[in-house]
PDB file of C-alpha atoms in Angstrom:
ATOM      1  CA  MET A   1      -3.593 -21.551 -10.890  1.00 59.00           C
ATOM      2  CA  LYS A   2      -3.751 -20.930  -7.114  1.00 56.00           C
ATOM      3  CA  ASP A   3      -1.770 -18.444  -5.058  1.00 61.00           C
ATOM      4  CA  VAL A   4      -1.350 -18.485  -1.268  1.00 58.00           C
ATOM      5  CA  ASP A   5      -0.225 -15.387   0.603  1.00 66.00           C
ATOM      6  CA  SER A   6      -0.188 -14.058   4.158  1.00 64.00           C
ATOM      7  CA  LYS A   7      -0.728 -10.679   5.786  1.00 67.00           C
ATOM      8  CA  ARG A   8       1.392  -9.606   8.741  1.00 66.00           C
ATOM      9  CA  GLY A   9       0.540  -7.223  11.545  1.00 65.00           C
ATOM     10  CA  ALA A  10       2.532  -4.504  13.281  1.00 59.00           C
ATOM     11  CA  ASP A  11       4.423  -7.099  15.331  1.00 60.00           C
ATOM     12  CA  GLY A  12       5.521  -8.937  12.189  1.00 61.00           C
ATOM     13  CA  LYS A  13       3.378 -11.976  12.963  1.00 69.00           C
ATOM     14  CA  VAL A  14       0.982 -13.468  10.415  1.00 69.00           C
ATOM     15  CA  GLU A  15      -2.586 -12.241  10.981  1.00 70.00           C
ATOM     16  CA  THR A  16      -4.384 -13.911   8.092  1.00 74.00           C
ATOM     17  CA  TYR A  17      -3.690 -16.274   5.226  1.00 73.00           C
ATOM     18  CA  LYS A  18      -5.114 -15.572   1.783  1.00 75.00           C
ATOM     19  CA  ALA A  19      -5.673 -17.913  -1.134  1.00 81.00           C
ATOM     20  CA  ARG A  20      -6.828 -16.724  -4.533  1.00 82.00           C
ATOM     21  CA  LEU A  21      -7.246 -17.829  -8.121  1.00 84.00           C
ATOM     22  CA  VAL A  22      -4.640 -16.245 -10.385  1.00 87.00           C
ATOM     23  CA  ALA A  23      -4.160 -16.199 -14.136  1.00 89.00           C
ATOM     24  CA  LYS A  24      -1.035 -17.554 -15.818  1.00 89.00           C
ATOM     25  CA  GLY A  25       0.218 -14.131 -16.815  1.00 90.00           C
ATOM     26  CA  TYR A  26       3.533 -15.532 -17.985  1.00 90.00           C
ATOM     27  CA  THR A  27       1.740 -16.945 -21.036  1.00 92.00           C
ATOM     28  CA  GLN A  28       0.468 -13.518 -22.165  1.00 92.00           C
ATOM     29  CA  LYS A  29       1.850 -11.935 -25.342  1.00 92.00           C
ATOM     30  CA  GLU A  30       2.723  -8.239 -25.340  1.00 92.00           C
ATOM     31  CA  GLY A  31       0.756  -6.287 -27.922  1.00 91.00           C
ATOM     32  CA  ILE A  32      -1.933  -8.970 -28.034  1.00 90.00           C
ATOM     33  CA  ASP A  33      -2.971  -9.732 -24.468  1.00 91.00           C
ATOM     34  CA  TYR A  34      -1.708  -6.526 -22.878  1.00 91.00           C
ATOM     35  CA  GLU A  35      -0.109  -3.154 -23.608  1.00 91.00           C
ATOM     36  CA  GLU A  36       0.738  -1.125 -20.497  1.00 91.00           C
ATOM     37  CA  THR A  37       1.848  -2.753 -17.246  1.00 92.00           C
ATOM     38  CA  PHE A  38       3.157   0.242 -15.263  1.00 92.00           C
ATOM     39  CA  SER A  39       1.198   1.343 -12.221  1.00 91.00           C
ATOM     40  CA  PRO A  40       2.278   4.228  -9.954  1.00 92.00           C
ATOM     41  CA  VAL A  41       2.261   4.090  -6.157  1.00 92.00           C
ATOM     42  CA  ALA A  42       2.643   6.883  -3.628  1.00 93.00           C
ATOM     43  CA  MET A  43       6.266   7.643  -2.815  1.00 93.00           C
ATOM     44  CA  LEU A  44       7.310   7.094   0.783  1.00 92.00           C
ATOM     45  CA  LYS A  45       8.609  10.664   1.032  1.00 93.00           C
ATOM     46  CA  SER A  46       5.188  11.966  -0.014  1.00 94.00           C
ATOM     47  CA  ILE A  47       3.538   9.896   2.704  1.00 94.00           C
ATOM     48  CA  ARG A  48       6.022  11.223   5.268  1.00 93.00           C
ATOM     49  CA  ILE A  49       5.407  14.823   4.204  1.00 94.00           C
ATOM     50  CA  LEU A  50       1.631  14.480   4.508  1.00 95.00           C
ATOM     51  CA  LEU A  51       1.971  12.732   7.864  1.00 94.00           C
ATOM     52  CA  SER A  52       4.146  15.633   9.034  1.00 94.00           C
ATOM     53  CA  ILE A  53       1.506  18.127   7.909  1.00 94.00           C
ATOM     54  CA  ALA A  54      -1.188  16.108   9.672  1.00 95.00           C
ATOM     55  CA  ALA A  55       0.819  16.014  12.895  1.00 93.00           C
ATOM     56  CA  HIS A  56       1.547  19.763  12.811  1.00 93.00           C
ATOM     57  CA  LEU A  57      -2.033  20.808  11.975  1.00 95.00           C
ATOM     58  CA  ASP A  58      -3.634  18.082  14.116  1.00 94.00           C
ATOM     59  CA  TYR A  59      -5.440  16.488  11.169  1.00 96.00           C
ATOM     60  CA  GLU A  60      -7.132  13.114  11.374  1.00 96.00           C
ATOM     61  CA  ILE A  61      -5.200  10.189   9.856  1.00 96.00           C
ATOM     62  CA  TRP A  62      -7.440   7.275   8.893  1.00 96.00           C
ATOM     63  CA  GLN A  63      -6.655   4.085   7.040  1.00 96.00           C
ATOM     64  CA  MET A  64      -8.619   1.760   4.781  1.00 95.00           C
ATOM     65  CA  ASP A  65      -7.777  -1.361   2.825  1.00 94.00           C
ATOM     66  CA  VAL A  66      -9.272  -2.385  -0.522  1.00 95.00           C
ATOM     67  CA  LYS A  67     -10.244  -6.055  -0.533  1.00 92.00           C
ATOM     68  CA  THR A  68      -9.081  -7.926  -3.667  1.00 91.00           C
ATOM     69  CA  ALA A  69      -8.268  -4.603  -5.344  1.00 93.00           C
ATOM     70  CA  PHE A  70      -7.131  -6.028  -8.685  1.00 94.00           C
ATOM     71  CA  LEU A  71     -10.541  -7.606  -9.302  1.00 93.00           C
ATOM     72  CA  ASN A  72     -11.978  -4.103  -9.743  1.00 94.00           C
ATOM     73  CA  GLY A  73      -9.996  -3.358 -12.893  1.00 94.00           C
ATOM     74  CA  ARG A  74     -11.731  -3.267 -16.269  1.00 93.00           C
ATOM     75  CA  LEU A  75     -10.079  -5.038 -19.184  1.00 92.00           C
ATOM     76  CA  GLU A  76      -9.722  -3.467 -22.618  1.00 91.00           C
ATOM     77  CA  GLU A  77      -8.319  -6.663 -24.157  1.00 91.00           C
ATOM     78  CA  SER A  78     -10.093  -9.969 -24.738  1.00 92.00           C
ATOM     79  CA  ILE A  79      -8.515 -12.393 -22.271  1.00 92.00           C
ATOM     80  CA  TYR A  80      -9.329 -16.094 -22.030  1.00 92.00           C
ATOM     81  CA  MET A  81      -8.280 -18.636 -19.409  1.00 89.00           C
ATOM     82  CA  ILE A  82      -8.942 -22.317 -18.814  1.00 90.00           C
ATOM     83  CA  GLN A  83     -11.678 -23.262 -16.377  1.00 90.00           C
ATOM     84  CA  PRO A  84     -10.419 -23.336 -12.764  1.00 86.00           C
ATOM     85  CA  GLU A  85      -9.767 -26.750 -11.288  1.00 84.00           C
ATOM     86  CA  GLY A  86     -12.773 -27.829  -9.247  1.00 83.00           C
ATOM     87  CA  PHE A  87     -15.127 -25.495 -11.145  1.00 85.00           C
ATOM     88  CA  ILE A  88     -15.150 -27.123 -14.560  1.00 88.00           C
ATOM     89  CA  ALA A  89     -18.653 -27.129 -16.083  1.00 87.00           C
ATOM     90  CA  LYS A  90     -19.879 -30.636 -16.683  1.00 87.00           C
ATOM     91  CA  GLY A  91     -20.270 -31.399 -20.375  1.00 88.00           C
ATOM     92  CA  GLN A  92     -18.305 -28.233 -21.288  1.00 89.00           C
ATOM     93  CA  GLU A  93     -14.832 -29.366 -20.367  1.00 87.00           C
ATOM     94  CA  ASN A  94     -13.363 -28.142 -23.672  1.00 89.00           C
ATOM     95  CA  ARG A  95     -14.580 -24.578 -23.226  1.00 92.00           C
ATOM     96  CA  VAL A  96     -12.600 -21.665 -21.784  1.00 92.00           C
ATOM     97  CA  CYS A  97     -13.583 -18.620 -19.731  1.00 90.00           C
ATOM     98  CA  LYS A  98     -13.609 -15.087 -21.097  1.00 92.00           C
ATOM     99  CA  LEU A  99     -12.660 -12.639 -18.355  1.00 92.00           C
ATOM    100  CA  GLN A 100     -15.106  -9.788 -17.748  1.00 90.00           C
ATOM    101  CA  ARG A 101     -12.826  -8.112 -15.201  1.00 91.00           C
ATOM    102  CA  SER A 102      -9.166  -8.096 -14.325  1.00 93.00           C
ATOM    103  CA  ILE A 103      -7.796 -10.892 -12.168  1.00 92.00           C
ATOM    104  CA  TYR A 104      -4.637 -11.436 -10.153  1.00 92.00           C
ATOM    105  CA  GLY A 105      -1.755 -12.746 -12.226  1.00 92.00           C
ATOM    106  CA  LEU A 106      -2.488 -10.717 -15.367  1.00 94.00           C
ATOM    107  CA  LYS A 107       0.299  -8.464 -16.605  1.00 94.00           C
ATOM    108  CA  GLN A 108      -2.035  -5.462 -16.699  1.00 94.00           C
ATOM    109  CA  ALA A 109      -3.824  -6.193 -13.398  1.00 94.00           C
ATOM    110  CA  SER A 110      -2.234  -3.365 -11.394  1.00 94.00           C
ATOM    111  CA  THR A 111      -2.575  -0.887 -14.262  1.00 95.00           C
ATOM    112  CA  SER A 112      -6.271  -1.686 -14.716  1.00 95.00           C
ATOM    113  CA  TRP A 113      -6.913  -1.247 -10.985  1.00 96.00           C
ATOM    114  CA  ASN A 114      -5.069   2.070 -10.851  1.00 96.00           C
ATOM    115  CA  ILE A 115      -7.035   3.443 -13.814  1.00 95.00           C
ATOM    116  CA  ARG A 116     -10.320   2.295 -12.253  1.00 96.00           C
ATOM    117  CA  PHE A 117      -9.497   3.942  -8.910  1.00 96.00           C
ATOM    118  CA  ASP A 118      -8.258   7.138 -10.530  1.00 96.00           C
ATOM    119  CA  GLN A 119     -11.466   7.549 -12.520  1.00 96.00           C
ATOM    120  CA  ALA A 120     -13.602   6.835  -9.470  1.00 96.00           C
ATOM    121  CA  VAL A 121     -12.002   9.321  -7.050  1.00 96.00           C
ATOM    122  CA  LYS A 122     -11.925  12.089  -9.656  1.00 96.00           C
ATOM    123  CA  SER A 123     -15.656  11.611 -10.225  1.00 96.00           C
ATOM    124  CA  PHE A 124     -16.139  12.280  -6.493  1.00 96.00           C
ATOM    125  CA  GLY A 125     -14.428  15.665  -6.752  1.00 95.00           C
ATOM    126  CA  PHE A 126     -10.825  14.824  -5.893  1.00 97.00           C
ATOM    127  CA  ASP A 127      -7.955  16.499  -7.734  1.00 96.00           C
ATOM    128  CA  GLN A 128      -4.860  14.492  -8.599  1.00 96.00           C
ATOM    129  CA  SER A 129      -1.456  15.868  -7.648  1.00 95.00           C
ATOM    130  CA  ILE A 130       0.593  16.790 -10.711  1.00 92.00           C
ATOM    131  CA  ASP A 131       3.880  15.523  -9.277  1.00 91.00           C
ATOM    132  CA  GLU A 132       2.449  12.620  -7.266  1.00 94.00           C
ATOM    133  CA  PRO A 133      -0.221  10.660  -9.204  1.00 95.00           C
ATOM    134  CA  CYS A 134      -1.288   8.591  -6.197  1.00 96.00           C
ATOM    135  CA  VAL A 135      -2.024  11.583  -3.973  1.00 97.00           C
ATOM    136  CA  TYR A 136      -5.413  13.261  -4.317  1.00 97.00           C
ATOM    137  CA  SER A 137      -6.877  16.300  -2.569  1.00 96.00           C
ATOM    138  CA  LYS A 138     -10.315  17.769  -2.071  1.00 96.00           C
ATOM    139  CA  ILE A 139     -10.637  21.260  -0.583  1.00 94.00           C
ATOM    140  CA  LYS A 140     -13.996  22.973  -0.129  1.00 92.00           C
ATOM    141  CA  ASP A 141     -15.200  25.620   2.348  1.00 92.00           C
ATOM    142  CA  GLY A 142     -12.073  25.213   4.448  1.00 93.00           C
ATOM    143  CA  LYS A 143     -12.503  21.445   4.691  1.00 95.00           C
ATOM    144  CA  VAL A 144      -9.385  19.607   3.559  1.00 96.00           C
ATOM    145  CA  VAL A 145      -9.124  15.948   2.597  1.00 97.00           C
ATOM    146  CA  PHE A 146      -6.024  14.170   1.283  1.00 97.00           C
ATOM    147  CA  LEU A 147      -6.269  10.662  -0.103  1.00 97.00           C
ATOM    148  CA  ILE A 148      -3.118   8.569  -0.567  1.00 96.00           C
ATOM    149  CA  LEU A 149      -3.107   5.293  -2.491  1.00 96.00           C
ATOM    150  CA  TYR A 150      -0.408   2.614  -2.293  1.00 95.00           C
ATOM    151  CA  VAL A 151      -1.696  -0.353  -4.347  1.00 93.00           C
ATOM    152  CA  ASP A 152      -4.587  -1.371  -2.066  1.00 93.00           C
ATOM    153  CA  ASP A 153      -3.691   0.628   1.056  1.00 94.00           C
ATOM    154  CA  ILE A 154      -5.426   3.982   1.474  1.00 96.00           C
ATOM    155  CA  LEU A 155      -4.648   6.799   3.896  1.00 96.00           C
ATOM    156  CA  ILE A 156      -7.280   9.506   4.372  1.00 97.00           C
ATOM    157  CA  ILE A 157      -6.016  12.700   5.998  1.00 97.00           C
ATOM    158  CA  GLY A 158      -8.093  15.770   6.764  1.00 96.00           C
ATOM    159  CA  ASN A 159      -9.335  18.407   9.172  1.00 95.00           C
ATOM    160  CA  ASP A 160     -13.053  17.612   9.180  1.00 95.00           C
ATOM    161  CA  VAL A 161     -14.425  14.339  10.555  1.00 95.00           C
ATOM    162  CA  GLY A 162     -17.688  14.708   8.620  1.00 95.00           C
ATOM    163  CA  SER A 163     -15.886  15.058   5.292  1.00 95.00           C
ATOM    164  CA  LEU A 164     -13.621  12.115   6.026  1.00 96.00           C
ATOM    165  CA  THR A 165     -16.598   9.982   7.004  1.00 96.00           C
ATOM    166  CA  SER A 166     -18.395  10.809   3.754  1.00 96.00           C
ATOM    167  CA  VAL A 167     -15.287   9.791   1.785  1.00 96.00           C
ATOM    168  CA  LYS A 168     -15.118   6.483   3.654  1.00 96.00           C
ATOM    169  CA  MET A 169     -18.797   5.811   3.033  1.00 96.00           C
ATOM    170  CA  TRP A 170     -18.407   6.633  -0.652  1.00 96.00           C
ATOM    171  CA  LEU A 171     -15.372   4.346  -1.010  1.00 97.00           C
ATOM    172  CA  THR A 172     -17.317   1.528   0.649  1.00 96.00           C
ATOM    173  CA  LYS A 173     -20.054   1.903  -1.971  1.00 96.00           C
ATOM    174  CA  GLN A 174     -17.539   1.818  -4.824  1.00 96.00           C
ATOM    175  CA  PHE A 175     -15.318  -1.046  -3.673  1.00 95.00           C
ATOM    176  CA  GLN A 176     -15.176  -3.752  -1.038  1.00 94.00           C
ATOM    177  CA  MET A 177     -13.324  -1.983   1.755  1.00 95.00           C
ATOM    178  CA  LYS A 178     -11.979  -2.738   5.206  1.00 93.00           C
ATOM    179  CA  ASP A 179     -12.063   0.161   7.657  1.00 94.00           C
ATOM    180  CA  LEU A 180      -8.886   0.112   9.777  1.00 93.00           C
ATOM    181  CA  GLY A 181      -9.736   3.208  11.816  1.00 93.00           C
ATOM    182  CA  GLU A 182      -6.912   5.519  12.864  1.00 94.00           C
ATOM    183  CA  ALA A 183      -3.716   4.708  11.018  1.00 93.00           C
ATOM    184  CA  SER A 184      -1.254   2.835  13.198  1.00 90.00           C
ATOM    185  CA  TYR A 185       0.567   0.507  10.798  1.00 88.00           C
ATOM    186  CA  VAL A 186       1.008   1.151   7.091  1.00 88.00           C
ATOM    187  CA  LEU A 187       3.439  -0.307   4.529  1.00 86.00           C
ATOM    188  CA  GLY A 188       5.293  -2.168   7.252  1.00 86.00           C
ATOM    189  CA  ILE A 189       5.791   1.051   9.235  1.00 88.00           C
ATOM    190  CA  ARG A 190       4.401   1.530  12.744  1.00 90.00           C
ATOM    191  CA  ILE A 191       2.940   4.968  13.465  1.00 90.00           C
ATOM    192  CA  PHE A 192       3.180   6.429  16.973  1.00 90.00           C
ATOM    193  CA  ARG A 193       1.321   9.662  17.567  1.00 89.00           C
ATOM    194  CA  ASP A 194       1.210  12.185  20.399  1.00 89.00           C
ATOM    195  CA  ARG A 195      -1.548  14.608  19.378  1.00 89.00           C
ATOM    196  CA  LYS A 196      -1.199  16.726  22.509  1.00 87.00           C
ATOM    197  CA  ASN A 197       2.384  17.649  21.629  1.00 88.00           C
ATOM    198  CA  LYS A 198       1.801  17.475  17.851  1.00 89.00           C
ATOM    199  CA  MET A 199       4.388  14.751  17.443  1.00 89.00           C
ATOM    200  CA  LEU A 200       4.438  11.692  15.200  1.00 91.00           C
ATOM    201  CA  ALA A 201       7.056   8.957  14.967  1.00 89.00           C
ATOM    202  CA  LEU A 202       7.596   6.154  12.476  1.00 89.00           C
ATOM    203  CA  SER A 203       9.151   2.801  13.368  1.00 87.00           C
ATOM    204  CA  GLN A 204      10.305  -0.115  11.225  1.00 84.00           C
ATOM    205  CA  ALA A 205      11.343  -2.349  14.101  1.00 82.00           C
ATOM    206  CA  SER A 206       9.613  -5.402  12.600  1.00 80.00           C
ATOM    207  CA  TYR A 207      11.476  -4.925   9.310  1.00 81.00           C
ATOM    208  CA  ILE A 208      14.794  -4.533  11.133  1.00 81.00           C
ATOM    209  CA  ASP A 209      14.160  -7.726  13.110  1.00 80.00           C
ATOM    210  CA  LYS A 210      13.301  -9.526   9.876  1.00 80.00           C
ATOM    211  CA  ILE A 211      16.560  -8.430   8.211  1.00 82.00           C
ATOM    212  CA  LEU A 212      18.620  -9.359  11.280  1.00 80.00           C
ATOM    213  CA  GLU A 213      17.017 -12.785  11.373  1.00 80.00           C
ATOM    214  CA  LYS A 214      17.574 -13.269   7.641  1.00 80.00           C
ATOM    215  CA  TYR A 215      21.315 -12.705   8.001  1.00 77.00           C
ATOM    216  CA  GLY A 216      21.687 -14.516  11.303  1.00 76.00           C
ATOM    217  CA  GLN A 217      22.382 -11.413  13.360  1.00 71.00           C
ATOM    218  CA  THR A 218      19.708 -11.881  16.009  1.00 70.00           C
ATOM    219  CA  VAL A 219      20.765 -11.862  19.644  1.00 61.00           C
ATOM    220  CA  THR A 220      19.127 -13.105  22.821  1.00 51.00           C
ATOM    221  CA  LYS A 221      17.702 -10.680  25.383  1.00 54.00           C
ATOM    222  CA  ARG A 222      20.526 -11.607  27.731  1.00 47.00           C
ATOM    223  CA  ASP A 223      23.183 -10.647  25.184  1.00 54.00           C
ATOM    224  CA  ALA A 224      21.382  -7.627  23.744  1.00 54.00           C
ATOM    225  CA  ARG A 225      22.621  -4.192  24.758  1.00 56.00           C
ATOM    226  CA  ARG A 226      22.724  -0.702  23.333  1.00 56.00           C
ATOM    227  CA  LEU A 227      25.834  -0.098  21.214  1.00 53.00           C
ATOM    228  CA  THR A 228      27.439   3.279  20.664  1.00 54.00           C
ATOM    229  CA  MET A 229      28.171   4.595  17.180  1.00 48.00           C
ATOM    230  CA  ALA A 230      31.882   4.078  17.768  1.00 51.00           C
ATOM    231  CA  GLU A 231      31.320   0.397  18.552  1.00 53.00           C
ATOM    232  CA  LEU A 232      29.144  -0.148  15.505  1.00 53.00           C
ATOM    233  CA  ILE A 233      31.448   1.585  13.020  1.00 53.00           C
ATOM    234  CA  PRO A 234      35.130   2.162  13.868  1.00 57.00           C
ATOM    235  CA  TRP A 235      35.517   5.806  12.829  1.00 57.00           C
ATOM    236  CA  PRO A 236      38.934   6.919  11.468  1.00 61.00           C
ATOM    237  CA  SER A 237      40.546   9.432  13.836  1.00 66.00           C
ATOM    238  CA  SER A 238      41.626  11.561  10.856  1.00 65.00           C
ATOM    239  CA  MET A 239      38.021  12.231   9.867  1.00 60.00           C
ATOM    240  CA  PRO A 240      35.647  14.672  11.617  1.00 62.00           C
ATOM    241  CA  TRP A 241      32.890  13.165  13.763  1.00 59.00           C
ATOM    242  CA  PRO A 242      29.593  12.710  11.797  1.00 57.00           C
ATOM    243  CA  SER A 243      27.728  15.287  13.904  1.00 58.00           C
ATOM    244  CA  SER A 244      29.810  18.058  12.335  1.00 54.00           C
ATOM    245  CA  MET A 245      29.189  16.821   8.797  1.00 51.00           C
ATOM    246  CA  PRO A 246      26.112  17.632   6.641  1.00 52.00           C
ATOM    247  CA  TRP A 247      23.912  14.565   6.217  1.00 52.00           C
ATOM    248  CA  PRO A 248      20.812  14.382   4.040  1.00 51.00           C
ATOM    249  CA  SER A 249      17.587  13.944   6.021  1.00 47.00           C
TER     250      SER A 249
END
């Protein structure tokens, strides 16, 4: 079975198209072909907290991407699949393939990848956060490195360029990686940074435009203008203005 996907950039436009072979996971039987399917990801609030720390302490914020992450998982079950179309062995058409590694489409694909990554980074000296399983830290001789995993997106935050570089080199030896340099766009969020003033801003303009387009609320440049809060939401005169009310951050 084939799967076609696309990857979008910070401007919301498609950068690359991806096609991959996937298994027919919907045919798997629980308890026979798989057990656990849950896989944790870093919470957005955890990412925001660490970005805030990095901005305040002027830490480096680097980003990497794991290529075909789910193919790195190791299977505990015996999984078989039919030979892919176009790659059927001549004279062995009735045979099936036994998977040696995880593959996209399997129920346990994300779980297997997460376990594989967790074991790898811990072997390199990282400690896993108790409350946030996808956040790891490594502190030695005043050198601090945080590693954040969100499926196949990795943020590396730290105060020593040498330590961060060694982590990147190690990751490249363990998995097929893509070095994205300084983080500027992660999880659909654009990162703007002013290191001189220790400021960092996050923008989801592309996501907002996508939602507006989905519901037919886009406007032309000629018609677009800045609206006040009162115009957006008619506020009852009997209620206090929002600025005097406690709002969660």
